[in-house]
XYZ file of C-alpha atoms in Angstrom:
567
model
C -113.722 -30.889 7.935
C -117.391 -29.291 8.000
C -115.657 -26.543 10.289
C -112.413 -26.222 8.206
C -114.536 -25.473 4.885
C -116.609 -22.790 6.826
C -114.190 -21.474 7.756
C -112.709 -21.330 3.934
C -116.169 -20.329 2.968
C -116.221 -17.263 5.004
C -112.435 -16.374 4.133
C -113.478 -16.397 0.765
C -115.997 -13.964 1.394
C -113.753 -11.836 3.241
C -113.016 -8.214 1.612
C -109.165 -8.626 2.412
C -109.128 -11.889 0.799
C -109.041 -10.374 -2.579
C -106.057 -7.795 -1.678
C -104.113 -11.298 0.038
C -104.901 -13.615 -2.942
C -103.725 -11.453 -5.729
C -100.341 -10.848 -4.005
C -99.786 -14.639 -3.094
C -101.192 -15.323 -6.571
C -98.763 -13.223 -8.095
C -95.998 -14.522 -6.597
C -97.198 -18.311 -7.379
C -97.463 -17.186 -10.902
C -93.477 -15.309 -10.927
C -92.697 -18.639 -9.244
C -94.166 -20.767 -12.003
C -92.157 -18.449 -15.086
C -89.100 -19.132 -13.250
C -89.498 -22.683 -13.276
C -90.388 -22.905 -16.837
C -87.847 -20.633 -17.835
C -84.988 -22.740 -16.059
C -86.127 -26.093 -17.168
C -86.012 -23.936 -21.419
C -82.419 -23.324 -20.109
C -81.788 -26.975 -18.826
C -83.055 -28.273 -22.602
C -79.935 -26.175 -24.168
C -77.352 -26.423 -21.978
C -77.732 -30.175 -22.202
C -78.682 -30.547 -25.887
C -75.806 -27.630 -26.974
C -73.316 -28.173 -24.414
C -73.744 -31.507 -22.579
C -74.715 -33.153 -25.916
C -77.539 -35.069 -23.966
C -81.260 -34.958 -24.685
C -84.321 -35.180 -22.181
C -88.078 -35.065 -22.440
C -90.049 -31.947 -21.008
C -90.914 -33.746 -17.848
C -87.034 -34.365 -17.193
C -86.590 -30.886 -17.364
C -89.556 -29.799 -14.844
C -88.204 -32.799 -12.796
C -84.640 -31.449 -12.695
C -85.537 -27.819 -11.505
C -87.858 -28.791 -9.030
C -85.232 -31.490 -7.447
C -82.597 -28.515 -7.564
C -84.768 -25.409 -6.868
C -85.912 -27.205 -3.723
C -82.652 -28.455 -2.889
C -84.082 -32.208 -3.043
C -80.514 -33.003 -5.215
C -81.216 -36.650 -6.484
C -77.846 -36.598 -8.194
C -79.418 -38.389 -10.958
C -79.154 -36.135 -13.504
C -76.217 -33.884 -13.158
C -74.249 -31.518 -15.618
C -69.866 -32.237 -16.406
C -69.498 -28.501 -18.002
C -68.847 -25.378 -16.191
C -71.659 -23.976 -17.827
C -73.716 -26.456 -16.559
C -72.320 -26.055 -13.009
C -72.638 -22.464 -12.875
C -76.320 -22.678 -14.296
C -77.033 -25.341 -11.448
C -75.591 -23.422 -8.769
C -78.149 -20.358 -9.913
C -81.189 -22.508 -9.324
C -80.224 -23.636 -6.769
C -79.930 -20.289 -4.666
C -82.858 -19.016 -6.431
C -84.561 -21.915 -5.775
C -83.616 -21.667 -1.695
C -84.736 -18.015 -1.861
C -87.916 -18.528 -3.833
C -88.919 -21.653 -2.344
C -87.509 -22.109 1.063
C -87.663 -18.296 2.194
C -90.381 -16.085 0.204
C -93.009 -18.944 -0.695
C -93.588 -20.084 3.296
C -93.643 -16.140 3.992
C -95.906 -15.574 1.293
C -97.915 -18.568 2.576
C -98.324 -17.558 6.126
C -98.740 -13.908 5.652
C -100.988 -14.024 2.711
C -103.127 -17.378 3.574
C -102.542 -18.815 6.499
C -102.313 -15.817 9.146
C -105.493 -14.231 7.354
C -107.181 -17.627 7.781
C -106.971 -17.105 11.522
C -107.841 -13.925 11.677
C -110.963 -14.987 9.568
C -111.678 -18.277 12.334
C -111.353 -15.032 15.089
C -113.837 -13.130 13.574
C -116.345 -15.952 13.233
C -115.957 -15.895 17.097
C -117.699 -13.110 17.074
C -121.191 -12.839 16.903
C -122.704 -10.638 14.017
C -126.299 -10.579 14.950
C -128.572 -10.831 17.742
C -130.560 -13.916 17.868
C -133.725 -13.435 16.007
C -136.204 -13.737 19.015
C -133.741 -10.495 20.313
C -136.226 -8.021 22.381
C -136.542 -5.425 24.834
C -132.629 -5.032 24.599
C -129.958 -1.967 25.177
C -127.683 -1.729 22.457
C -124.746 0.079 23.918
C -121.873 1.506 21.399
C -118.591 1.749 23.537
C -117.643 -0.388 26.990
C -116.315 3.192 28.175
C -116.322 3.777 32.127
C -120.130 4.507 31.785
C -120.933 1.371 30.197
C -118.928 -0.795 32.631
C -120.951 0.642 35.416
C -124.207 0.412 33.629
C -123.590 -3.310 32.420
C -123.141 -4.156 36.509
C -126.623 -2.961 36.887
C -128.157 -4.591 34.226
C -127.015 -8.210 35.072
C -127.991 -7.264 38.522
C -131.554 -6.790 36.922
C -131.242 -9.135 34.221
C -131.806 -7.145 31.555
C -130.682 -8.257 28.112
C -127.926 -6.361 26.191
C -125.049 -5.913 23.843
C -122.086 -4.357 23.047
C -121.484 -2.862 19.465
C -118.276 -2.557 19.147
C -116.192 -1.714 15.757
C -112.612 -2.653 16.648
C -111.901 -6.599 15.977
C -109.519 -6.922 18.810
C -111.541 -5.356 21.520
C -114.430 -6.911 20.318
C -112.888 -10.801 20.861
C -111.876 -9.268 24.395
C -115.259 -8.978 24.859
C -116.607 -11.685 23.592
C -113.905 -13.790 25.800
C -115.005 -12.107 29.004
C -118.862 -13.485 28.231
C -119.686 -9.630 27.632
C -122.418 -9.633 24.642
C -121.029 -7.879 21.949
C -121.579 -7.837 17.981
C -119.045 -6.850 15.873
C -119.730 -4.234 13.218
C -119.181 -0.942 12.102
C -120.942 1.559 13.787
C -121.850 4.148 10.674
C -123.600 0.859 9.276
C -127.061 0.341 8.670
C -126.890 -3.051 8.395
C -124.840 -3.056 11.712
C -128.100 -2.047 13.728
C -130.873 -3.950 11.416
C -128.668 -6.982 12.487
C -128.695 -5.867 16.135
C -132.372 -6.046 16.184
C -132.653 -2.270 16.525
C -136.270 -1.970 15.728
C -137.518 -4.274 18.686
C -134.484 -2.847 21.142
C -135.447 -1.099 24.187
C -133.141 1.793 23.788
C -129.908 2.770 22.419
C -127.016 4.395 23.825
C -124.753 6.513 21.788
C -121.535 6.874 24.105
C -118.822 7.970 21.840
C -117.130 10.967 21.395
C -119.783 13.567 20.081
C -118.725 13.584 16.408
C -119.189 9.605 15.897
C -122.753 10.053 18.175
C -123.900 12.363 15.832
C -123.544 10.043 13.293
C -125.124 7.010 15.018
C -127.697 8.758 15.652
C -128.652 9.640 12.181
C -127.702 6.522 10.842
C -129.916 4.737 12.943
C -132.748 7.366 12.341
C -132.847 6.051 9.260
C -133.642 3.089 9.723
C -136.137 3.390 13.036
C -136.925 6.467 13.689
C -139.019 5.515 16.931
C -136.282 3.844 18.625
C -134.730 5.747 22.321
C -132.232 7.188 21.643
C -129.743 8.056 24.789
C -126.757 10.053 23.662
C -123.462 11.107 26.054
C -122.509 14.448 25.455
C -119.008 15.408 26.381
C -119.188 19.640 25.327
C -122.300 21.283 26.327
C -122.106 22.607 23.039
C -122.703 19.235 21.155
C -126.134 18.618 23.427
C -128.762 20.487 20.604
C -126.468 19.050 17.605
C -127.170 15.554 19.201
C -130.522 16.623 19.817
C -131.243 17.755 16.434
C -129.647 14.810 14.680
C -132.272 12.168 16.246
C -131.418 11.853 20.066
C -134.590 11.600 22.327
C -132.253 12.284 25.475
C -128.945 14.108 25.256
C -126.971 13.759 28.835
C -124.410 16.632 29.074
C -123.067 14.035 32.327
C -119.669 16.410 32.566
C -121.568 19.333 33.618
C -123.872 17.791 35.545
C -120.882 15.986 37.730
C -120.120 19.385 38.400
C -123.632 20.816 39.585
C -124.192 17.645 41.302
C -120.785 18.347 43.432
C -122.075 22.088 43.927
C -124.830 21.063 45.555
C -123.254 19.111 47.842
C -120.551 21.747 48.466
C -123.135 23.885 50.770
C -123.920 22.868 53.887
C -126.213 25.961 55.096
C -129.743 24.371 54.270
C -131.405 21.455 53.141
C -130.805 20.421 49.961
C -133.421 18.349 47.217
C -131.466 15.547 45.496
C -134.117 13.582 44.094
C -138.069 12.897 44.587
C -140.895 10.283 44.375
C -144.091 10.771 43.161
C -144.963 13.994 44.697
C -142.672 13.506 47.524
C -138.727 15.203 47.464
C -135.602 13.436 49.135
C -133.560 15.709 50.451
C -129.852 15.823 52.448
C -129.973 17.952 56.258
C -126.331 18.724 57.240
C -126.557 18.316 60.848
C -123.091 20.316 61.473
C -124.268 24.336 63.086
C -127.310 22.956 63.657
C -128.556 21.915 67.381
C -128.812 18.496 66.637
C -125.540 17.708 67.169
C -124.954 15.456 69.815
C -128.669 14.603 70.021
C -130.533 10.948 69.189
C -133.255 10.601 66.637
C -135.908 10.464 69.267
C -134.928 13.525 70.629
C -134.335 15.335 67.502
C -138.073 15.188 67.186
C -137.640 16.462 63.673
C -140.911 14.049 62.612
C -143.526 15.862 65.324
C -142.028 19.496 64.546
C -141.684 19.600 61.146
C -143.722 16.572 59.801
C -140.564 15.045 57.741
C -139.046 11.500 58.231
C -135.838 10.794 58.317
C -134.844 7.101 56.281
C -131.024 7.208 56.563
C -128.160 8.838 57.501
C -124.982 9.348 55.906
C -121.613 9.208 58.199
C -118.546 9.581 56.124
C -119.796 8.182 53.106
C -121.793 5.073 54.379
C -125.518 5.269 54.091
C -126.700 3.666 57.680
C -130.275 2.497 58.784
C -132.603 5.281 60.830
C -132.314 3.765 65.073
C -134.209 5.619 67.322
C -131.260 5.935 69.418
C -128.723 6.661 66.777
C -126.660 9.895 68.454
C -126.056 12.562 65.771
C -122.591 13.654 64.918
C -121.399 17.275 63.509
C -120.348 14.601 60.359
C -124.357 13.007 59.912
C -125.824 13.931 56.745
C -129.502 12.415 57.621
C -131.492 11.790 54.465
C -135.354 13.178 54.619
C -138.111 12.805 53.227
C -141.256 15.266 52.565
C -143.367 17.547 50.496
C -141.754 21.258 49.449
C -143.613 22.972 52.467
C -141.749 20.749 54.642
C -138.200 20.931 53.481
C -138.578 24.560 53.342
C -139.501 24.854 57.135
C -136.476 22.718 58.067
C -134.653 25.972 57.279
C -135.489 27.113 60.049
C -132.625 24.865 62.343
C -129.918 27.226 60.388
C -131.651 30.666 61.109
C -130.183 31.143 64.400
C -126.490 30.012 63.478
C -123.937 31.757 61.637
C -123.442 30.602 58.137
C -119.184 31.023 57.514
C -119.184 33.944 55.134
C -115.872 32.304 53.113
C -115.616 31.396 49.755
C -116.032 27.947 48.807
C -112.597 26.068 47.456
C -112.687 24.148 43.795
C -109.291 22.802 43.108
C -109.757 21.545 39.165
C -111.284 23.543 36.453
C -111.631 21.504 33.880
C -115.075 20.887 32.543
C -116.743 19.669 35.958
C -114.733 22.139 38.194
C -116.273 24.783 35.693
C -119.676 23.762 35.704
C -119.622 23.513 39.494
C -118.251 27.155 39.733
C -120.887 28.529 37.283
C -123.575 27.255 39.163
C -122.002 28.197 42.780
C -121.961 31.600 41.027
C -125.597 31.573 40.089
C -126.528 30.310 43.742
C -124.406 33.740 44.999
C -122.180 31.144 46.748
C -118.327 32.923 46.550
C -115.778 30.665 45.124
C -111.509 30.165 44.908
C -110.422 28.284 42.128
C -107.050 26.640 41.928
C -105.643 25.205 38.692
C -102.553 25.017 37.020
C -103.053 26.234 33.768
C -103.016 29.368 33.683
C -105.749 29.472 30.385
C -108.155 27.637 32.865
C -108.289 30.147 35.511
C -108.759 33.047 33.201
C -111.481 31.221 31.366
C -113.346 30.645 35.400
C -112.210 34.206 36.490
C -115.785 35.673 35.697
C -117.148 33.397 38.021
C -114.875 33.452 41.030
C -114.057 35.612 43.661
C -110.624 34.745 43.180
C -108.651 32.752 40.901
C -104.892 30.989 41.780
C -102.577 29.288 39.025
C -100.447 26.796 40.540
C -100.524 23.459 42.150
C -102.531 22.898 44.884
C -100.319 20.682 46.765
C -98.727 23.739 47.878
C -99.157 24.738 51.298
C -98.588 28.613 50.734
C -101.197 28.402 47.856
C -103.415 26.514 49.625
C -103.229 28.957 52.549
C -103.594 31.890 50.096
C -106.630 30.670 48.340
C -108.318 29.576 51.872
C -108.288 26.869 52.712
C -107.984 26.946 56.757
C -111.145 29.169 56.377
C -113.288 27.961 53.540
C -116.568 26.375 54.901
C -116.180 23.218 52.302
C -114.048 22.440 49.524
C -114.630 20.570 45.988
C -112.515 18.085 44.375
C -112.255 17.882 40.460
C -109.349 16.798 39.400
C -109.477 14.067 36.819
C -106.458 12.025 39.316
C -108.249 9.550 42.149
C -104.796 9.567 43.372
C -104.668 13.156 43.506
C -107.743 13.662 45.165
C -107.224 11.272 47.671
C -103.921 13.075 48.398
C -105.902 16.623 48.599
C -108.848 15.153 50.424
C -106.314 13.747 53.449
C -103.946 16.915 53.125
C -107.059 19.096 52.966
C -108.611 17.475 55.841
C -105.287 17.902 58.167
C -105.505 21.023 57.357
C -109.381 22.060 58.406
C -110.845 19.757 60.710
C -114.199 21.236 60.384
C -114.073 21.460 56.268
C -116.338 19.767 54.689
C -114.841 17.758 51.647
C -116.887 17.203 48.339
C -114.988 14.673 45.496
C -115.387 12.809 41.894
C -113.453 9.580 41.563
C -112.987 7.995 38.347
C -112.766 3.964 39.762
C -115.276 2.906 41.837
C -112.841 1.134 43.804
C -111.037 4.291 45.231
C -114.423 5.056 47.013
C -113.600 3.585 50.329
C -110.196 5.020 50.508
C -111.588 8.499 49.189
C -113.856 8.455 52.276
C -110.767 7.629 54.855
C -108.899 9.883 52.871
C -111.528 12.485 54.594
C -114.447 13.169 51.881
C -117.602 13.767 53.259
C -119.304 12.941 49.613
C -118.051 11.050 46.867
C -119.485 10.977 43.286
C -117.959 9.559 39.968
C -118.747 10.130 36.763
C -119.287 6.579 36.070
C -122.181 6.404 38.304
C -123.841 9.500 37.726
C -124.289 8.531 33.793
C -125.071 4.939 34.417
C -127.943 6.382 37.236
C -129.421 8.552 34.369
C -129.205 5.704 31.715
C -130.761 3.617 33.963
C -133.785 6.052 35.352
C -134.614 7.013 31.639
C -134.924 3.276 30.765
C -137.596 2.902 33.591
C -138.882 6.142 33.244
C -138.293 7.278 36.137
C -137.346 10.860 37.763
C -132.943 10.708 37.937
C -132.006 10.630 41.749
C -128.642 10.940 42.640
C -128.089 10.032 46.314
C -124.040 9.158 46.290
C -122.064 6.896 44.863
C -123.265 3.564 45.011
C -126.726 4.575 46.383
C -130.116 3.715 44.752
C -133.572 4.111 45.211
C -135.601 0.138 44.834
C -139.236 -0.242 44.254
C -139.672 -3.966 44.900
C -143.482 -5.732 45.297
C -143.932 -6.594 48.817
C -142.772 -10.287 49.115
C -145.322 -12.651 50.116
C -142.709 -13.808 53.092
C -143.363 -9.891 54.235
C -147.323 -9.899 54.269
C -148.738 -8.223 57.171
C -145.260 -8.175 59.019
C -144.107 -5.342 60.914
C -140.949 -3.511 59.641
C -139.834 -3.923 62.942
C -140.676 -8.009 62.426
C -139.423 -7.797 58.880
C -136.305 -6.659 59.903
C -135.286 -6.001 56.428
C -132.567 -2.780 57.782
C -131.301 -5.480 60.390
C -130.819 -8.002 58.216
C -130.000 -6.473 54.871
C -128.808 -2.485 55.916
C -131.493 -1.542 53.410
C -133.617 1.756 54.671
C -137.294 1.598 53.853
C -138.344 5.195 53.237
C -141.889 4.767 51.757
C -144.450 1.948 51.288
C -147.112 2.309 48.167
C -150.939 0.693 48.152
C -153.380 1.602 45.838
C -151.837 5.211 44.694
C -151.154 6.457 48.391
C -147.645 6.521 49.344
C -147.084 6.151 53.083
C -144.054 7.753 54.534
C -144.765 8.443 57.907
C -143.577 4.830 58.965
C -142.479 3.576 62.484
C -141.548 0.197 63.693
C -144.918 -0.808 63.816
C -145.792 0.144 60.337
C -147.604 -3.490 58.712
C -146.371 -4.181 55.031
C -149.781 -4.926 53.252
C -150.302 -7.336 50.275
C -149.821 -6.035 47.212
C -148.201 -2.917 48.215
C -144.984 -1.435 47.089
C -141.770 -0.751 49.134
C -138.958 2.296 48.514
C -136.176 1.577 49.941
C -132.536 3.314 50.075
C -129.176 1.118 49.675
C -126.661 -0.157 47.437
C -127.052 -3.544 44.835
C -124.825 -5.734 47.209
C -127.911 -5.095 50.263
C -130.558 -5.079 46.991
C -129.156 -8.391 46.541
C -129.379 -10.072 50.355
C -133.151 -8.544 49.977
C -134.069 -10.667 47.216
C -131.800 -13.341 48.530
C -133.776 -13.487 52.115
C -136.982 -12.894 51.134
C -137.353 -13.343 47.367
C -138.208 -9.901 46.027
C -138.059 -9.101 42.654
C -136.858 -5.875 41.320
């Protein structure tokens, strides 16, 4: 009963309570005139043309009886008049009171009543003692990817979401969520907003603009992450309140480019002073060659803490052999980087253009900036309105589909030193990457996925590097929260900073055997403000020091599983 009157309480309360109740109330009230006017009737037809006479009550008592087809047969009329008036309330009565009233009932009262018990399911409000949260306001692809993360590091959020129904889909799947409108101040003041870690504003770029100045007004110290879909929405965001517009589209795109050119070494992220960067082993002479003998640490004073072959990130051995495929995974100042140049200087770099197939907004933004780096591009797409808006910045443009041999063959493919994916279709990139890769052996294939579970297949498919849109936003999300530099290795690869564990103290790595027993690759190890990256099997892990390390969450998670680290 206490449950069945809050509920009540809170229907009462309810803004489409008032619309509900005056329609059922209306109809009660139509209901009631009829009554009264048929048991008037029932008083002359008796006293006039039955001759009989009966109290009020009779009268109320005979309509009801007949109206609801209850019939006692007690009272009854001899005249045709009487007949004919009784058959009238009676259909009336089946209509009015058997039909229309339990409609009325349920889809006035009783449906709303449910709807009201539904919304109670949701929460409102953050608890009170709510803080250091993320408020996030959409469970797009980004979020989904970004929400993995954060249980993986236990850090508390919600889910703002303004649509009922997706919000109780939530709130069934144990996702936190609060249901509210997300142009409402009150909305945020009962998400806690002022003691939140940071906000993201992932709608489209109209509704983020308006977040982002409704929450302003209400804390106008709160982060402020905002998703930007048009580059030209990034200083309207920016203007309205955001502390970090991320234009993630375009940068999908530049991301891609940089992986499209495999003539030098390329940065892709950096710690402390320190820059990772990706070596392309293919027309260089370590082909074919082990790490010892590639000797790249005594030439050129660089380590090497991974190696990428076909999209899996593998632990640095010694006597790993090097394949025209390996992508190794360095680490060093600028000086460095810049003289591992020098193992493309005597090979010839293929003068082709590079192949985008896809020119939407990340196919564009990778051909803009393969156009500033003097790089030549093909585009295929096919709309027409695409390629003439890319034209400027291609060497040649080709309208069509690219599942055509001949235009595949016309725009270069069996040629082209690499080509780059963007198509919003997994299925069609797969498709491209595997027809692609029949076609040039030697290509070297650069893709965006959309599901995270298409990764393995896009890398048998023939991809060389894989990156999704998902990932790159949650990465840069997730690096602003910690404050850290954004460093995009490939999909599903992140850089950990973990204390050492005590179980580690004064170990080897070679004794730790934290690659061995996790696939983990320890690229750096922190005491006292030095970072150490020069490391070799013998390298001790010292109290109180900090390790870097290169994986994915599933080997993050056998770390702290094995030897208790914390992230």
């Amino acid at each position: 009963m206490k449950f069945v009157g809050s509920q009540l309480v809170y229907y009462l309360r309810d803004k489409d309570f008032k619309r509900n109740s005056k329609i059922l109330f209306r109809y009660l009230a139509l209901l009631g005139i009829v009554v009264i006017i048929y048991s008037i009737l029932f008083h002359i037809i008796m006293a006039q043309v039955e001759g009989q006479n009966h109290s009020w009550i009779t009268g109320f008592y005979w309509t009801l009886t007949v109206m609801s087809t209850l019939g006692f047969g007690d009272i009854t009329f001899e005249s045709d008049i009487g007949r004919l008036f009784s058959i009238i309330v009676l259909v009336s009565g089946i209509i009015m009171l058997l039909i229309v009233l339990p409609f009325a009932f349920i889809r006035h009262f009783y449906v709303p009543l449910l709807e009201s018990q539904d919304k109670n399911r949701v929460p409102r409000q953050v608890p009170e003692v709510t803080r250091n949260h993320i408020l996030i306001c959409s469970n797009d692809v980004i979020a989904r990817d970004l929400i993995e993360r954060l249980l993986q590091e236990q850090t508390l959020f919600y889910i703002i979401e303004n649509d009922l129904s997706k919000a109780l889909k939530y709130h069934d799947e144990r996702v936190p969520v609060i249901f509210g409108e997300l142009d409402s101040q009150e909305t945020y003041a009962r998400a806690n907003i002022k003691n939140a870690k940071m906000l993201v504003a992932n709608r489209n770029d109209i509704l983020n603009t308006k977040i982002i100045l409704t929450i302003r007004a209400i804390s106008p110290t709160i982060p402020v992450v905002a998703i930007a879909t048009d580059d030209e929405s990034v200083h309207v965001q920016e203007l309205s309140g955001a502390n970090h517009v991320l234009p993630v589209k375009r940068w999908l795109g530049e991301q891609l480019a940089n992986r499209v050119n495999a003539q030098h070494t390329r940065p892709i992220g950096q710690y402390e002073d320190l820059f990772i960067a990706e070596l392309p082993v293919i027309n260089t002479q370590l082909v074919s060659k082990t790490i010892k003998e590639a000797g790249l640490r005594q030439k050129f004073g660089i380590s090497i803490v991974a190696i990428w072959e076909r999209g899996r990130l593998i632990p640095v051995q010694r006597t790993t052999k090097l394949t025209y495929e390996s992508v190794l995974v360095i680490i060093g100042n600028e000086d460095q980087l810049k003289s591992v140049d020098e193992l493309f200087y005597e090979h010839t770099i293929n003068p082709n253009p590079v192949l985008v197939i896809g020119g939407g907004k990340v196919g564009l933004a990778a051909v803009k900036l393969l156009c500033k780096n003097n790089i030549l591009v093909n585009l295929i797409d096919k709309d027409p309105e695409i390629c003439e808006k890319a034209s400027p910045f291609c060497n040649k443009v080709f309208a069509g589909r690219a599942s055509d041999y001949e235009l595949l063959k016309k725009a270069g493919v069996l040629e082209a030193p690499s080509v780059l994916l963007s198509t919003n279709d997994d299925t069609m990139n797969i498709y491209l990457a595997s027809y692609c890769r029949q076609l040039n052996k030697e290509l070297r294939i650069v893709s965006r996925i959309s599901e995270a579970r298409n990764i393995d297949i896009m890398h048998r498919a023939g991809a060389n590097f894989v990156l999704s849109y998902a990932t790159l936003g949650s990465e840069a999300i997730l690096a602003i929260s910690k404050g850290h530099e954004l460093t995009v290795l490939g999909e599903g690869i992140s850089l950990f900073i973990t204390p050492t564990p005590s179980s580690l103290e004064n170990k080897s790595l070679l004794e730790s055997g934290i690659g061995a027993k996790t696939g983990l690759s320890v690229i750096a190890i922190k005491k006292d403000s030095k970072v150490f990256t020069l490391l070799t099997t013998d390298t001790l892990l010292p109290p109180g020091a900090e390790i870097v390390m290169l994986g994915n969450t599933e080997m993050r998670n056998k770390f702290n599983e094995i030897f208790g680290g914390q992230d």
